[in-house]
mmCIF file of C-alpha atoms and ligand atoms in Angstrom:
data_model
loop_
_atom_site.group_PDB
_atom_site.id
_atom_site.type_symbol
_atom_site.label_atom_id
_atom_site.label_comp_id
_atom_site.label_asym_id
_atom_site.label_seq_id
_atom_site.Cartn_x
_atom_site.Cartn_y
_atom_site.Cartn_z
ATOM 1 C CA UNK H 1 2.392 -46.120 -10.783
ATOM 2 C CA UNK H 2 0.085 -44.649 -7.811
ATOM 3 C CA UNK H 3 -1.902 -46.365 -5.991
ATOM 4 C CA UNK H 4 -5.003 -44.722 -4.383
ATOM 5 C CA UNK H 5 -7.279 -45.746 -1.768
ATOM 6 C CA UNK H 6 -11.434 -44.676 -1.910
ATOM 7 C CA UNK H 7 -14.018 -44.026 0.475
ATOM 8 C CA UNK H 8 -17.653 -43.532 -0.301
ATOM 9 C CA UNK H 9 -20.020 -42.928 2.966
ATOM 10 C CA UNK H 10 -21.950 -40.408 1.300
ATOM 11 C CA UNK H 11 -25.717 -42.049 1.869
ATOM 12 C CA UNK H 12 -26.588 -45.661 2.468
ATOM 13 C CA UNK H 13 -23.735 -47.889 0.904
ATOM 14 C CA UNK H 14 -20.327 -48.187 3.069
ATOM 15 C CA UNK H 15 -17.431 -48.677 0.123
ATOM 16 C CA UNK H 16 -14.071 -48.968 -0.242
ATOM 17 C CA UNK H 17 -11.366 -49.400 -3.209
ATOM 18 C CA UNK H 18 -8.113 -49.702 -4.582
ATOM 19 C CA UNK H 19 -7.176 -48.731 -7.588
ATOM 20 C CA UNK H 20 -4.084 -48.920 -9.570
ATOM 21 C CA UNK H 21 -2.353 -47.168 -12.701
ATOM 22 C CA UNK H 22 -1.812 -43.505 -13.971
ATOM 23 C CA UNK H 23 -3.284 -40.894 -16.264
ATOM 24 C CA UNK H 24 -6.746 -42.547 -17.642
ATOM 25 C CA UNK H 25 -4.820 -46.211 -17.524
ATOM 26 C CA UNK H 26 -5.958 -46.973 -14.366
ATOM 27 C CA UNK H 27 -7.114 -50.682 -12.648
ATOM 28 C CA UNK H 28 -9.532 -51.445 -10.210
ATOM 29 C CA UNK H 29 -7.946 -54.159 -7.942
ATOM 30 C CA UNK H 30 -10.901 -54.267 -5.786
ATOM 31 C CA UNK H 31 -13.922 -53.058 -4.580
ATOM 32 C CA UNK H 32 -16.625 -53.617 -1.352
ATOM 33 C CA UNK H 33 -19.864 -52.153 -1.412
ATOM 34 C CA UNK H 34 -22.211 -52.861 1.822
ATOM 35 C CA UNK H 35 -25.456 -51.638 1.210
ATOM 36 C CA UNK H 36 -27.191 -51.042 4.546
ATOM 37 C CA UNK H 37 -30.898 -52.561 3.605
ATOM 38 C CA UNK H 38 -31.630 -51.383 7.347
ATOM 39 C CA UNK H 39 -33.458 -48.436 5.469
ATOM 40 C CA UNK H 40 -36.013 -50.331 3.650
ATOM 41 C CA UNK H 41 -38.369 -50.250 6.833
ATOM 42 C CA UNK H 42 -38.587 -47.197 6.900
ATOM 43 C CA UNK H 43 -38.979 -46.282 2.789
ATOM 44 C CA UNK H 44 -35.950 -44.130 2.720
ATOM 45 C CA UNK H 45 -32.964 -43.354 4.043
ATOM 46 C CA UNK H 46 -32.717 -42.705 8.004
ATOM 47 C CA UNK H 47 -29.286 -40.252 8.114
ATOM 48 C CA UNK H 48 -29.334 -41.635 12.090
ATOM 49 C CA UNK H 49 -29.109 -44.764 11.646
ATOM 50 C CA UNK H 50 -27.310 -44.138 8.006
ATOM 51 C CA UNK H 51 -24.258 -42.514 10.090
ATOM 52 C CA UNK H 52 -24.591 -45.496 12.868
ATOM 53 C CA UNK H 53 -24.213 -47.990 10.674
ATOM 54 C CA UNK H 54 -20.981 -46.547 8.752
ATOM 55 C CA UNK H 55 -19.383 -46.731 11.942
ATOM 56 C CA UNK H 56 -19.289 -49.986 12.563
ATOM 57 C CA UNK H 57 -18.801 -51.287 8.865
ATOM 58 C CA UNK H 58 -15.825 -48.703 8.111
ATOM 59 C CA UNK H 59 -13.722 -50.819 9.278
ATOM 60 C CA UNK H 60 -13.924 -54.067 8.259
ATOM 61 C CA UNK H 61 -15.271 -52.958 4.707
ATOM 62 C CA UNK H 62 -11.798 -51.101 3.976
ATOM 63 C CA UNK H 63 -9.786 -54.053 5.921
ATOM 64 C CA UNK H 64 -11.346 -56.256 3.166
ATOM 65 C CA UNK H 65 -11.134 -53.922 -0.205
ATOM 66 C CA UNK H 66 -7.240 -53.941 0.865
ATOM 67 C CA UNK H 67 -6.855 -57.221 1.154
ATOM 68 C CA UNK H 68 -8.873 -58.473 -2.063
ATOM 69 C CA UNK H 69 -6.328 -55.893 -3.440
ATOM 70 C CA UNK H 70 -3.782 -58.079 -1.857
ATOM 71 C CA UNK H 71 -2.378 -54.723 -0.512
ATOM 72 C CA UNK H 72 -0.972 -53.256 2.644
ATOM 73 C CA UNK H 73 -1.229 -49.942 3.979
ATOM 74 C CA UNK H 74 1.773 -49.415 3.820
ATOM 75 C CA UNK H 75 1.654 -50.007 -0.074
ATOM 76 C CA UNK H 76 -0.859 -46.768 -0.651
ATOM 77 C CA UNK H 77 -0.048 -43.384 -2.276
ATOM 78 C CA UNK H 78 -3.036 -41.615 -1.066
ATOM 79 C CA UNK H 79 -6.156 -41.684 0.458
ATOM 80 C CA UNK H 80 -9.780 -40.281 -1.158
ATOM 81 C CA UNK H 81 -12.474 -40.037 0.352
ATOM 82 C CA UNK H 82 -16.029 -38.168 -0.311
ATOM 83 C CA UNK H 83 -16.493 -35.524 1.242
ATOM 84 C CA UNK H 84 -19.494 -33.508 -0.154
ATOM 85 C CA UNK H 85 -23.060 -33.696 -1.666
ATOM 86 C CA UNK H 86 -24.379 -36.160 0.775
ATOM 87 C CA UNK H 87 -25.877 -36.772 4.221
ATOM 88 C CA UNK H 88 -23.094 -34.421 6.583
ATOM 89 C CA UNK H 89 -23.639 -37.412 9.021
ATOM 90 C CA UNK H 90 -22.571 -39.990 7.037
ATOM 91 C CA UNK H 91 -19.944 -38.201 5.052
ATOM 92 C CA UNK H 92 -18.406 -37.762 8.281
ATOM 93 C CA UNK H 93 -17.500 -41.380 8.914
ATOM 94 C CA UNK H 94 -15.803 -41.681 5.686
ATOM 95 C CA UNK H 95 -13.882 -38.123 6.112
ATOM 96 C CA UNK H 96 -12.702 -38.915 9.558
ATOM 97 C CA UNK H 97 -11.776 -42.503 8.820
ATOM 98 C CA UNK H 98 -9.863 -41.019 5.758
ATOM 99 C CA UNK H 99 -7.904 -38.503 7.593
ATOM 100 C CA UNK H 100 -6.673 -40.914 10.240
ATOM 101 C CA UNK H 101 -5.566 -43.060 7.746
ATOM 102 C CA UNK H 102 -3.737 -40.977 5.842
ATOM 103 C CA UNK H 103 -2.309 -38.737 8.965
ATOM 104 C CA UNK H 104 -1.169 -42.096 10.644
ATOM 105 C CA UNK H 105 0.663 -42.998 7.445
ATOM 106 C CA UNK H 106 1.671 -39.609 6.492
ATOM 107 C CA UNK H 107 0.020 -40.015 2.628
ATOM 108 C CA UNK H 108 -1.967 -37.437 0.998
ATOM 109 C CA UNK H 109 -5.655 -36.908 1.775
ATOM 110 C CA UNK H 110 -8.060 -35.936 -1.026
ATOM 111 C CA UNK H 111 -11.464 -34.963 -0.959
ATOM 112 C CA UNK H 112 -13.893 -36.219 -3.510
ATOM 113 C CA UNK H 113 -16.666 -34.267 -4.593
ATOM 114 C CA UNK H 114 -19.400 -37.623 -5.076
ATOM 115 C CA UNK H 115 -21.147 -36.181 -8.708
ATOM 116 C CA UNK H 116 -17.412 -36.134 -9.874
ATOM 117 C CA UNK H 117 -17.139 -39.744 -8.803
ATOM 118 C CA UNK H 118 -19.802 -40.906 -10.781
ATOM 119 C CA UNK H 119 -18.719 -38.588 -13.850
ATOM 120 C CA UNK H 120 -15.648 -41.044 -14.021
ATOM 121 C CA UNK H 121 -17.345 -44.538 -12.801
ATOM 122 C CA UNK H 122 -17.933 -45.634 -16.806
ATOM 123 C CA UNK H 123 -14.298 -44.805 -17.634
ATOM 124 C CA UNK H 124 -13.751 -47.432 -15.189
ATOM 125 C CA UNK H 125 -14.777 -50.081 -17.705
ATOM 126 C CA UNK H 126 -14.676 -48.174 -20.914
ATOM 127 C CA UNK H 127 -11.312 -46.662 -22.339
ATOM 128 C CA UNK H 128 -13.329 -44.283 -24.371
ATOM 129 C CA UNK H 129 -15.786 -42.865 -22.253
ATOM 130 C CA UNK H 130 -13.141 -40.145 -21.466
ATOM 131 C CA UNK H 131 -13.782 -36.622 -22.271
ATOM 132 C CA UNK H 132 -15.256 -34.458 -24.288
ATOM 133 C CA UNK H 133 -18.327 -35.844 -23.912
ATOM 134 C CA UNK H 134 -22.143 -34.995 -22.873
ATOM 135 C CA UNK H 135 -22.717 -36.532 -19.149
ATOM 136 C CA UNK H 136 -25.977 -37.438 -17.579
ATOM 137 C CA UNK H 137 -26.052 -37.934 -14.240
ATOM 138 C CA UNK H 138 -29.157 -39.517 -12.139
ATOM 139 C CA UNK H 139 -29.361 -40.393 -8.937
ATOM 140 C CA UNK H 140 -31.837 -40.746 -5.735
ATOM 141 C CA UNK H 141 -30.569 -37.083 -5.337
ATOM 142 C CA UNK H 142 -29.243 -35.164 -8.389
ATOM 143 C CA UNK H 143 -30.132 -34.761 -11.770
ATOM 144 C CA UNK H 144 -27.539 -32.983 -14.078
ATOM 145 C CA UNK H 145 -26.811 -32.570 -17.620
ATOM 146 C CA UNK H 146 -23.250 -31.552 -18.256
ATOM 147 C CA UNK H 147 -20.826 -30.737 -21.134
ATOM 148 C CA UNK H 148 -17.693 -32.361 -20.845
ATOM 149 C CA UNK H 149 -14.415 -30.909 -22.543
ATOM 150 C CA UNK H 150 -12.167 -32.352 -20.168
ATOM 151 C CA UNK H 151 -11.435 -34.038 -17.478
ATOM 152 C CA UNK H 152 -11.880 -30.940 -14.622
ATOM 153 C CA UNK H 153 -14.320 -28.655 -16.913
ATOM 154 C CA UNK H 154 -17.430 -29.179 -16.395
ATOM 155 C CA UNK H 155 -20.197 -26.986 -18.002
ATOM 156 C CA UNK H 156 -23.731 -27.104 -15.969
ATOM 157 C CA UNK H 157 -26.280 -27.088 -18.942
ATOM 158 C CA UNK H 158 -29.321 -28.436 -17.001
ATOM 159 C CA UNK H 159 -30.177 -29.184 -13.397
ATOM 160 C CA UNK H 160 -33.743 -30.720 -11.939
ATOM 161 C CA UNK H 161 -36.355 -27.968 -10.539
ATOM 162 C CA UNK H 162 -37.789 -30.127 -8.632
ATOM 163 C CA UNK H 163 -37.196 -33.727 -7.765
ATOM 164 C CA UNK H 164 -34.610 -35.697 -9.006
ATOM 165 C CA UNK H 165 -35.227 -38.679 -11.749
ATOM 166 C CA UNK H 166 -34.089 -41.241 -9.153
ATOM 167 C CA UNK H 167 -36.410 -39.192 -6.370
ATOM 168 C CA UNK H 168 -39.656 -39.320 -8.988
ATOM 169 C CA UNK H 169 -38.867 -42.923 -9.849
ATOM 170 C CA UNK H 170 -38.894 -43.821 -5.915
ATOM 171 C CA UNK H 171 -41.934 -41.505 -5.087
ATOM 172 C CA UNK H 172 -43.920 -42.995 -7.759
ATOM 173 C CA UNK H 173 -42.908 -46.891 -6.542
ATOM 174 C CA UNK H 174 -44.228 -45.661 -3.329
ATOM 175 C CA UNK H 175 -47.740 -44.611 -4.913
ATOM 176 C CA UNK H 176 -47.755 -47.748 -6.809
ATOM 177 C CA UNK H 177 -47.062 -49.750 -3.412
ATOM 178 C CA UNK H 178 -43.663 -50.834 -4.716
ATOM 179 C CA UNK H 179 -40.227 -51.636 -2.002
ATOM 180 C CA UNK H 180 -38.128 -49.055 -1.571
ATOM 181 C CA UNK H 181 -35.725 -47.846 -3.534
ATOM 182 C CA UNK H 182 -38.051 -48.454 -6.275
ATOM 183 C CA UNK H 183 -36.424 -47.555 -9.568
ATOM 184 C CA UNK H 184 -36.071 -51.337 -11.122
ATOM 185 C CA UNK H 185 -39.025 -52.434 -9.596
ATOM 186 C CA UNK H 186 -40.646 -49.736 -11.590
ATOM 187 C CA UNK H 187 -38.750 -50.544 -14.414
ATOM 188 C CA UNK H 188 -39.628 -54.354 -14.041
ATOM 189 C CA UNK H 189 -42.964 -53.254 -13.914
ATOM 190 C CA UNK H 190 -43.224 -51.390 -16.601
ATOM 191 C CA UNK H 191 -41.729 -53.928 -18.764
ATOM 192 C CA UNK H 192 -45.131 -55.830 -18.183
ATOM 193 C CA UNK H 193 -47.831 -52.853 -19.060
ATOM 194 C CA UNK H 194 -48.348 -51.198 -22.554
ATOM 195 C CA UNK H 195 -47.490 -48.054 -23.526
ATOM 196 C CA UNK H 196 -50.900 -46.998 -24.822
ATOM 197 C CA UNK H 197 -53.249 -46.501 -22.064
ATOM 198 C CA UNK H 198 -51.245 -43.841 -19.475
ATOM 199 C CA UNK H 199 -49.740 -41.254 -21.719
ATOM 200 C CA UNK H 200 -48.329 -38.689 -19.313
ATOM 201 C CA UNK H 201 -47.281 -35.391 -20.906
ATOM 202 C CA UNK H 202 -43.766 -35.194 -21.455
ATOM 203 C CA UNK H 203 -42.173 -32.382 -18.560
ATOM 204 C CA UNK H 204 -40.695 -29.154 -20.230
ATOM 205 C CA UNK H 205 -40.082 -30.783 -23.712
ATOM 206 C CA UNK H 206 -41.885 -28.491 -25.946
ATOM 207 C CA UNK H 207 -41.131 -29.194 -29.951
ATOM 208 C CA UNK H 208 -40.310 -25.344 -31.009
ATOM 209 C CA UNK H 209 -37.619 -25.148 -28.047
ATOM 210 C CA UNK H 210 -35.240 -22.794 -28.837
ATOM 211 C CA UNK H 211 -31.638 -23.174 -27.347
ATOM 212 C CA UNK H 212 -32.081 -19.656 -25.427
ATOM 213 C CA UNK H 213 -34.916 -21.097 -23.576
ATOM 214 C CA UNK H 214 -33.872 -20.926 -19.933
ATOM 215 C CA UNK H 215 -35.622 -24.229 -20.195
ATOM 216 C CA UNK H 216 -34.048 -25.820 -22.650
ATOM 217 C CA UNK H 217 -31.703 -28.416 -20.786
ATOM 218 C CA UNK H 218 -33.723 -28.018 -17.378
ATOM 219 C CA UNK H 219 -35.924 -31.029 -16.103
ATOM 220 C CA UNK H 220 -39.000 -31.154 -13.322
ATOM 221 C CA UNK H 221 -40.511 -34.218 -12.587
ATOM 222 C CA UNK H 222 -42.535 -33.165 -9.483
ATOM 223 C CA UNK H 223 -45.828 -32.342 -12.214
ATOM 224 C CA UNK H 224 -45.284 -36.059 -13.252
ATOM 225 C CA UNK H 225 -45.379 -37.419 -10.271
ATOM 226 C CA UNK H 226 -49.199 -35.444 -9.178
ATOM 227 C CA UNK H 227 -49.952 -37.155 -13.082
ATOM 228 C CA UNK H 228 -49.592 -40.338 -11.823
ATOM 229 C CA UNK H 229 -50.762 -39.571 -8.353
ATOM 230 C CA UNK H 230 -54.113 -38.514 -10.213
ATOM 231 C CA UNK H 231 -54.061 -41.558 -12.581
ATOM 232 C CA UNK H 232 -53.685 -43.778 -9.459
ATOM 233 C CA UNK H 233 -56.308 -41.990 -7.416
ATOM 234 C CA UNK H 234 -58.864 -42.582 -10.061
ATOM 235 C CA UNK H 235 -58.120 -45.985 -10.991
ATOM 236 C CA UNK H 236 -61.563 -48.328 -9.897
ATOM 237 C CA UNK H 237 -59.045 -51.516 -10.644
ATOM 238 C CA UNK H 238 -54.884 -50.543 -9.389
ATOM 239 C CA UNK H 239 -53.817 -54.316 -9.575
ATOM 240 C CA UNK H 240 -55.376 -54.193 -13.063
ATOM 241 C CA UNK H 241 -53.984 -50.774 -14.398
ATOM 242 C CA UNK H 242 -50.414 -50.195 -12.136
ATOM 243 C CA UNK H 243 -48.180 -52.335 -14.827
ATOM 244 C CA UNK H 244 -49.415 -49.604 -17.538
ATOM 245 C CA UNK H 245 -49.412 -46.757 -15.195
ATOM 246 C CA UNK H 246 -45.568 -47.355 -14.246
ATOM 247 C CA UNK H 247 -45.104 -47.931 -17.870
ATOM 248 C CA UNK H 248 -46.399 -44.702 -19.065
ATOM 249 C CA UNK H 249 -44.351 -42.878 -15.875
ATOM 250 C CA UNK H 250 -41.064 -44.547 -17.154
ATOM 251 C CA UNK H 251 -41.416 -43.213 -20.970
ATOM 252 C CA UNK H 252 -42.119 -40.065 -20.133
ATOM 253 C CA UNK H 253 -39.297 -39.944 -18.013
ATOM 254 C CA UNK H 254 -36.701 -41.482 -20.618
ATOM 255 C CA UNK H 255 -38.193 -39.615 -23.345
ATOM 256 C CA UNK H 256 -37.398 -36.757 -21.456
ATOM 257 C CA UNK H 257 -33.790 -37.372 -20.268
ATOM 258 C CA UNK H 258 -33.150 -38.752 -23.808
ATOM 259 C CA UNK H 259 -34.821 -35.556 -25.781
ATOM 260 C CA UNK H 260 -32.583 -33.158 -23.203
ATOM 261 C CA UNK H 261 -29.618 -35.521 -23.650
ATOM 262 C CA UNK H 262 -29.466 -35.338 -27.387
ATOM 263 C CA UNK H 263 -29.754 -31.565 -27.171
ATOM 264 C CA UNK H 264 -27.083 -30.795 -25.413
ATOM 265 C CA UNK H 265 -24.851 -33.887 -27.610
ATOM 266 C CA UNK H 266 -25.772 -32.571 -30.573
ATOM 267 C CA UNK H 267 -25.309 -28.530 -29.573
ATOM 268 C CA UNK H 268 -21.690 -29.434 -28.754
ATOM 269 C CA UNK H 269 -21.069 -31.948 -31.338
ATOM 270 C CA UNK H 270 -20.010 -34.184 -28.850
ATOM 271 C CA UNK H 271 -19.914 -37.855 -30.410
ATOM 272 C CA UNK H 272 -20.139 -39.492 -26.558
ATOM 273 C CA UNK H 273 -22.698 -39.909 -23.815
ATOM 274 C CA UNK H 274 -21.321 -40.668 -20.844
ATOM 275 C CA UNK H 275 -24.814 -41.804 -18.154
ATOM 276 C CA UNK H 276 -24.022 -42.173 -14.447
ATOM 277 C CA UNK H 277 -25.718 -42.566 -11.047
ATOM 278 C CA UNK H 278 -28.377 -44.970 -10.007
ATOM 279 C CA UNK H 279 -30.921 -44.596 -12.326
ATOM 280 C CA UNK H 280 -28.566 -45.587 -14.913
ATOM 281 C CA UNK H 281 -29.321 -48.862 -14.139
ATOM 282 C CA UNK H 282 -32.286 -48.700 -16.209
ATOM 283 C CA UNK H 283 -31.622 -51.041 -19.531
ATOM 284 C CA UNK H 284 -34.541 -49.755 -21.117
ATOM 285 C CA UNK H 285 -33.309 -45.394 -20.698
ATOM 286 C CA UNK H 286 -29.719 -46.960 -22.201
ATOM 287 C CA UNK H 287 -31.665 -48.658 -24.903
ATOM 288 C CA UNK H 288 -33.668 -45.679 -25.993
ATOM 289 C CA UNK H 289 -30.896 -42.965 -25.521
ATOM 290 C CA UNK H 290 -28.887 -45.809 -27.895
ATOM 291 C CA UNK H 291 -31.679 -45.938 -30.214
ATOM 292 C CA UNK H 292 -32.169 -42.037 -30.291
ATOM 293 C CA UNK H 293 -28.096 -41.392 -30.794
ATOM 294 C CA UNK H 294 -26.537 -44.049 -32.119
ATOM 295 C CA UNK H 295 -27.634 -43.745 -35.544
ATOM 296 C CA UNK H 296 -26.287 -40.028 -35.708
ATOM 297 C CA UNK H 297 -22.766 -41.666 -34.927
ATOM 298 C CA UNK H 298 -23.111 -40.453 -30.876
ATOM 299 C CA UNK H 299 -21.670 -43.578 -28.833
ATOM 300 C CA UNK H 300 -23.594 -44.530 -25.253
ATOM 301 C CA UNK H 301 -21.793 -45.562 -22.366
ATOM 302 C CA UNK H 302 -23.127 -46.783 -19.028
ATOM 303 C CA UNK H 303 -21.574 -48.567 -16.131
ATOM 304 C CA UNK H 304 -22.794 -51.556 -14.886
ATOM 305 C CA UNK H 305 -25.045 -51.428 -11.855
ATOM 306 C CA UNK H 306 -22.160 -52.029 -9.336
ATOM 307 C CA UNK H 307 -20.468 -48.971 -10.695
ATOM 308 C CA UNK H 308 -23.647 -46.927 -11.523
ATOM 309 C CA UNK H 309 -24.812 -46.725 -7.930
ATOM 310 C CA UNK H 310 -22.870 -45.514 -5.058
ATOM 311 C CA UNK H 311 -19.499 -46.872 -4.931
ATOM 312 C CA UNK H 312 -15.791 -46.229 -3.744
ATOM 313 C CA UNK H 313 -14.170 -47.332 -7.182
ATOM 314 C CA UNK H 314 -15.497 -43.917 -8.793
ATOM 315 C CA UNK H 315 -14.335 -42.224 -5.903
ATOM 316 C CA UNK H 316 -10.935 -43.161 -6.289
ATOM 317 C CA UNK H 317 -10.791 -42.819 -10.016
ATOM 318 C CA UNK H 318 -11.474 -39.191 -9.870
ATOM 319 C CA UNK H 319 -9.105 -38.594 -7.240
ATOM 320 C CA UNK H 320 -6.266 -40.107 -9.665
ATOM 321 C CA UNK H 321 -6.965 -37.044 -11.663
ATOM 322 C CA UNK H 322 -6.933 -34.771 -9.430
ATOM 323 C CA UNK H 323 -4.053 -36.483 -7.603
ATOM 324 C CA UNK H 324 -2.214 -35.908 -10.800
ATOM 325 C CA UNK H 325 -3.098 -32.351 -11.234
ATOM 326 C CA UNK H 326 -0.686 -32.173 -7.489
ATOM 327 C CA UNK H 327 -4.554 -31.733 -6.107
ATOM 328 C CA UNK H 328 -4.255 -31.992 -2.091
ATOM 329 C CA UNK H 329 -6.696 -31.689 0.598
ATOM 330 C CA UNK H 330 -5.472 -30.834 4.096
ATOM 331 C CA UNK H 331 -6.422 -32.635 7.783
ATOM 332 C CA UNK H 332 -9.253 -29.739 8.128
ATOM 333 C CA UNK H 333 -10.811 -31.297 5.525
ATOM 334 C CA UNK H 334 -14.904 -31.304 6.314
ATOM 335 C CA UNK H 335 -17.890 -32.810 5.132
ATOM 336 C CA UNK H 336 -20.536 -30.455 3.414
ATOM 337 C CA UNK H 337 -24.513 -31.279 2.428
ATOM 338 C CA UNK H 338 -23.901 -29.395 -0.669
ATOM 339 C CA UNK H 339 -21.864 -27.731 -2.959
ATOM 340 C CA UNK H 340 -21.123 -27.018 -6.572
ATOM 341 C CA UNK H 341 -19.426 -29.786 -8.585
ATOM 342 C CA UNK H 342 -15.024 -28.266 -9.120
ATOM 343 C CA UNK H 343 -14.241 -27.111 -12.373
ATOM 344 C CA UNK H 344 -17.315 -25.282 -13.320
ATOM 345 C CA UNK H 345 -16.958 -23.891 -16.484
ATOM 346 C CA UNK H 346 -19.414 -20.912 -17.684
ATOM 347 C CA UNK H 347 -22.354 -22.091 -19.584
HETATM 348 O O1 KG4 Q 401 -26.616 -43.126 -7.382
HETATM 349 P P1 KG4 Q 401 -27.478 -43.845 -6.411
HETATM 350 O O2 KG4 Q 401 -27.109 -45.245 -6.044
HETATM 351 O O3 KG4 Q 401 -27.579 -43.082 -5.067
HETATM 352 C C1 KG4 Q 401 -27.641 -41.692 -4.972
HETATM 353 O O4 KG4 Q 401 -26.564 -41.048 -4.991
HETATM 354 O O5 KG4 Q 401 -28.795 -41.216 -4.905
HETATM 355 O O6 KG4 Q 401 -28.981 -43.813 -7.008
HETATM 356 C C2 KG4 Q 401 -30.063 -44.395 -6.373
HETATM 357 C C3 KG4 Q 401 -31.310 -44.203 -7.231
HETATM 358 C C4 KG4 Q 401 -32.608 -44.588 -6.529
HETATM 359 O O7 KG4 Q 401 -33.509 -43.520 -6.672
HETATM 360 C C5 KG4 Q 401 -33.060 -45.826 -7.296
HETATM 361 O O8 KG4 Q 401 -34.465 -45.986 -7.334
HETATM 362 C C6 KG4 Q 401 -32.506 -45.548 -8.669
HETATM 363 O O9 KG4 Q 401 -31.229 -45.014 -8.411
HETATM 364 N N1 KG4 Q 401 -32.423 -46.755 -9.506
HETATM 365 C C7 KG4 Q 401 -33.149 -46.930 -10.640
HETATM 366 C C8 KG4 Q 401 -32.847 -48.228 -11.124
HETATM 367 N N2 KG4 Q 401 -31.944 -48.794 -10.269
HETATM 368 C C9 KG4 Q 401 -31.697 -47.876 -9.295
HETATM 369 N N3 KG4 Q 401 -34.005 -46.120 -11.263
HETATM 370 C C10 KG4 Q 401 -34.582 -46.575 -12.393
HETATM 371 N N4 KG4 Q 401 -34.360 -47.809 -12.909
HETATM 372 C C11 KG4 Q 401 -33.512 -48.658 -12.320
HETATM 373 N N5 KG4 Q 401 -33.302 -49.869 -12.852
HETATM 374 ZN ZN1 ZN Q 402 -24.658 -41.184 -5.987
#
């Protein structure tokens, strides 16, 4: 049995777990997740004050994901930490907190890459949503649809042009004059206008797509967002018309993710969905990507909130695997804005 520490700094939540088990048997004795709220004020994250304030909650938030784990130090097998996409800032803390932790117990160190994290977060809860499988992944930064064979092969079918789905759901809040991060206040929202009045066109879902299309599996949402910008900007009554504005945003935007999502499912007869990141949060995207693919057999799985969003549990569940696979990272381990997702497979 190993047992693996995690470290998520990446952007604006400070988190840190311990997890338990082998292969994809593997417990979550605890995690902490301190969101810094600091960034509100300002509508959007501050990396400044993002880094500032993983300094001084490092600490205390690992002290206490170890001891609701009711484990020592001494008791670890190695230590993961994040160490790439993300604000270099922040990811910082978490990579130099790691390394001293696992140099001063002489454990293995391994970096995380933090879309891989949130490929594993609903095999956290779910023993099926293991691979193959199509993933989805949505967050304030990212938006990627990927074939899954296995655990470490990842196939990029379709990436955002623009802005990402959490990005469009936050930029439209703004325009609607919605707190920051807006994605379920949108989606609250929504729930409260009808679907008739805004139709926004649907971005780069065209019905005679062919699977060639360079197209195909990509997404854009900055076109939706000027759409709603416009719809805004000529509304003579907002209070009136902003529940069925955000309501028309949001099903353009599922139908969207959905229509892409059942592409790339049904090209590689995959028979799971795996969704991931922040804006899988949204109960009414699971419902309709249910209600699109459940009746062709496909099977839906999403993580709860707590796991959907930034977290350390994900980070240490995809370290077991690559842990496993005798997967090290050394002390000159650094912290990089960018860079591909491991185990890219050719598309
Ligand atoms: O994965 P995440 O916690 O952080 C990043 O890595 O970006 O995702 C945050 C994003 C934000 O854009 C937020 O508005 C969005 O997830 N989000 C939602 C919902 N809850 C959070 N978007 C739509 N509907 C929601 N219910
Ligand atoms: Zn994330």
């Amino acid at each position: 049995m190993t047992r693996i520490l995690g470290i998520e700094t990446s952007c604006d939540e400070t988190s840190a777990a311990v997890l338990e088990g082998s292969g994809d048997n593997v417990v979550q004795k605890s995690l902490v997740i301190l969101s810094q709220d600091v960034h509100r004020v300002f509508g959007g994250v501050v990396p400044e004050i993002a880094s500032r304030a993983h300094l001084t909650s490092i600490v205390p938030v690992v002290q206490r994901a170890l001891d609701e784990a009711g484990t020592r130090l001494e008791e670890l097998d190695a230590i993961a930490v994040t160490n790439t996409p993300g604000l270099v800032g922040a990811l910082l803390v978490g990579v130099s907190y790691g390394k001293a932790l696992a140099f001063s117990r002489d454990i293995p160190l391994l970096g995380v890459h933090h879309m891989e994290g949130h490929l594993f977060a609903a095999a956290l809860e779910h023993r099926d949503a293991v691979p193959p499988f199509t993933a989805l992944l949505i967050s304030g930064g990212h938006t990627l649809l990927l074939d899954v064979e296995a655990w470490g092969q990842y196939r990029l079918l379709g990436a955002t042009r623009d802005d990402a789905a959490g990005e469009a759901f936050d930029k439209v809040a703004k325009l609607l004059g919605l707190p920051y991060p807006g994605g379920r206040y949108i989606e609250q929202l929504a729930a409260t206008g009808t679907s008739k009045r805004f139709t926004f066109a649907r971005p780069m879902v065209r019905k005679n797509a062919l699977r060639d299309d360079d197209d195909y599996y990509a997404f854009s949402f900055s076109g939706l967002k000027t759409a709603v910008l416009n719809a805004v900007r000529a509304s003579t009554d907002i209070e009136a018309d902003k529940a069925d504005i955000a309501r028309g945003f949001q099903d353009s935007l599922i139908d969207t993710l959905v229509e892409k999502t059942a592409r790339a499912a049904s090209a590689f007869g995959r028979e799971r969905v795996v969704l991931g990141g922040g804006v899988a949060c949204n109960r009414t995207l699971a419902s309709a990507m249910r209600a699109r693919l459940e009746p062709g057999g496909v099977k839906v799985f999403t993580p709860t909130p707590r796991l959907a969003t930034d977290n350390a549990a994900m980070i240490a569940r995809a370290a077991f695997f690559r842990f496993e696979k005798g997967e090290r990272s050394g002390l000159d381990l650094n912290a990089y804005a960018s860079s591909p997702i491991p185990g890219l497979v050719a598309a």
